[in-house]
Amino acid sequence: MPINKEHTWMLGNKPGIICIFEDEEIVYLKNSKSIDKTLNEIINVNKNNELIRIMLKIELGFSEKKIKQKIISNANRNKIKKILKRFEFSLISIDISHSEAVANAFIIVCDPRYNGQTTNMNEVLDNIPEKKKA
């Protein structure tokens, strides 16, 4: 289903795992205590949402410091919304006590573009301070 209010309003305050796809590739996977709340944060481009923060970094080149300091401009919000229009989502209904472990297992197997191990390792490498030249 496309990520928009028409497809999320009926989800309610239920736990589960959210899978976000682009062209059948998993780009983001997250366990959520409230599927409706998490998807609405994404739809509204809330910078407190993990996916939105990751997209601001990867797609728009924001630093973590810039994300914390600034309000997202309408132009940048629209850029993120344009990317989100290409995405679809699917849900896995699961007991909250198991959702984090199951989500982490899926992340290891599918290595999503936005929150997989490859992305996380690249971020670690990018944050290594450069050696000063003498």
Coordinates of C-alpha atoms in Angstrom, one line a residue:
M1 CA 0.0 0.0 0.0
P2 CA 1.2 3.5 -0.7
I3 CA 2.3 5.5 2.4
N4 CA -0.5 8.1 2.8
K5 CA -3.3 8.9 5.2
E6 CA -5.9 7.1 3.1
H7 CA -4.1 3.8 3.8
T8 CA -3.1 4.3 7.4
W9 CA -6.1 5.9 9.3
M10 CA -7.6 2.5 10.1
L11 CA -4.5 0.9 11.6
G12 CA -5.0 2.3 15.1
N13 CA -2.7 2.0 18.1
K14 CA -1.4 -1.5 17.4
P15 CA 2.2 -2.9 17.7
G16 CA 3.9 -4.6 14.8
I17 CA 6.7 -4.4 12.2
I18 CA 6.6 -1.9 9.4
C19 CA 8.3 -2.8 6.1
I20 CA 8.8 0.0 3.6
F21 CA 9.5 -1.0 0.0
E22 CA 10.7 0.8 -3.1
D23 CA 10.3 -1.3 -6.3
E24 CA 9.9 -4.5 -4.2
E25 CA 13.2 -3.8 -2.4
I26 CA 13.0 -3.4 1.4
V27 CA 14.4 0.0 2.2
Y28 CA 13.4 0.3 5.8
L29 CA 12.2 -2.1 8.5
K30 CA 11.2 -1.1 12.0
N31 CA 9.3 -2.6 14.9
S32 CA 6.7 -0.1 16.3
K33 CA 4.7 0.1 19.5
S34 CA 2.1 2.1 17.5
I35 CA 2.0 1.5 13.8
D36 CA -0.5 4.3 13.2
K37 CA 1.7 6.8 15.1
T38 CA 4.9 5.8 13.3
L39 CA 3.4 5.9 9.8
N40 CA 1.8 9.3 10.6
E41 CA 5.2 10.6 11.7
I42 CA 6.6 9.5 8.4
I43 CA 3.7 10.9 6.3
N44 CA 4.0 14.3 8.2
V45 CA 7.9 14.3 7.8
N46 CA 8.4 14.5 11.5
K47 CA 12.2 14.9 12.1
N48 CA 11.9 12.9 15.3
N49 CA 11.1 9.8 13.3
E50 CA 14.0 7.5 12.6
L51 CA 13.3 7.0 8.9
I52 CA 12.9 10.8 8.3
R53 CA 16.2 11.5 10.1
I54 CA 17.9 8.8 8.1
M55 CA 16.4 10.2 4.8
L56 CA 17.5 13.7 5.7
K57 CA 21.1 12.5 6.2
I58 CA 21.3 10.1 3.2
E59 CA 19.0 11.9 0.6
L60 CA 19.6 15.5 1.5
G61 CA 23.1 15.4 3.1
F62 CA 22.0 16.8 6.5
S63 CA 24.3 16.3 9.5
E64 CA 22.9 15.0 12.8
K65 CA 23.7 18.5 14.3
K66 CA 21.8 20.3 11.5
I67 CA 18.8 18.0 12.0
K68 CA 18.7 18.8 15.7
Q69 CA 19.1 22.5 15.2
K70 CA 16.8 23.3 12.3
I71 CA 13.2 23.1 11.5
I72 CA 12.7 21.3 8.2
S73 CA 12.0 23.9 5.5
N74 CA 9.0 23.4 3.2
A75 CA 11.4 22.8 0.3
N76 CA 13.2 20.0 2.1
R77 CA 9.9 18.6 3.5
N78 CA 8.6 18.4 -0.1
K79 CA 11.7 16.7 -1.3
I80 CA 11.2 14.0 1.3
K81 CA 7.5 13.7 0.5
K82 CA 8.4 13.2 -3.2
I83 CA 10.7 10.3 -2.2
L84 CA 8.0 8.9 0.1
K85 CA 5.6 8.8 -2.8
R86 CA 7.7 6.1 -4.4
F87 CA 7.4 3.9 -1.3
E88 CA 4.8 1.3 -0.2
F89 CA 4.5 -0.4 3.1
S90 CA 3.5 -3.7 4.5
L91 CA 2.8 -4.7 8.1
I92 CA 3.5 -7.8 10.2
S93 CA 1.2 -8.0 13.2
I94 CA 3.2 -9.4 16.1
D95 CA 3.2 -9.4 19.8
I96 CA 5.2 -6.5 21.2
S97 CA 7.3 -8.8 23.3
H98 CA 8.8 -10.4 20.2
S99 CA 8.7 -7.6 17.7
E100 CA 12.1 -6.1 18.3
A101 CA 13.9 -9.4 18.0
V102 CA 12.0 -10.4 14.9
A103 CA 12.6 -7.0 13.3
N104 CA 16.3 -7.2 14.0
A105 CA 16.5 -10.6 12.5
F106 CA 14.8 -9.3 9.3
I107 CA 17.2 -6.4 9.2
I108 CA 20.2 -8.7 9.3
V109 CA 18.8 -10.8 6.5
C110 CA 17.5 -8.2 4.1
D111 CA 20.0 -5.3 4.8
P112 CA 17.5 -2.4 4.1
R113 CA 19.0 0.6 2.3
Y114 CA 18.1 3.1 5.1
N115 CA 18.7 1.1 8.3
G116 CA 20.6 -2.1 7.4
Q117 CA 24.1 -3.2 8.5
T118 CA 25.8 -1.8 5.3
T119 CA 24.3 1.7 5.9
N120 CA 25.2 1.6 9.6
M121 CA 28.8 0.6 8.9
N122 CA 29.1 3.3 6.2
E123 CA 27.9 5.9 8.8
V124 CA 30.5 4.7 11.3
L125 CA 33.2 4.9 8.6
D126 CA 32.0 8.4 7.6
N127 CA 32.2 9.6 11.2
I128 CA 35.9 8.5 11.8
P129 CA 37.9 11.7 12.2
E130 CA 40.4 12.4 9.5
K131 CA 44.0 12.3 10.5
K132 CA 45.5 15.8 10.5
K133 CA 48.4 16.3 8.1
A134 CA 51.6 17.5 9.6

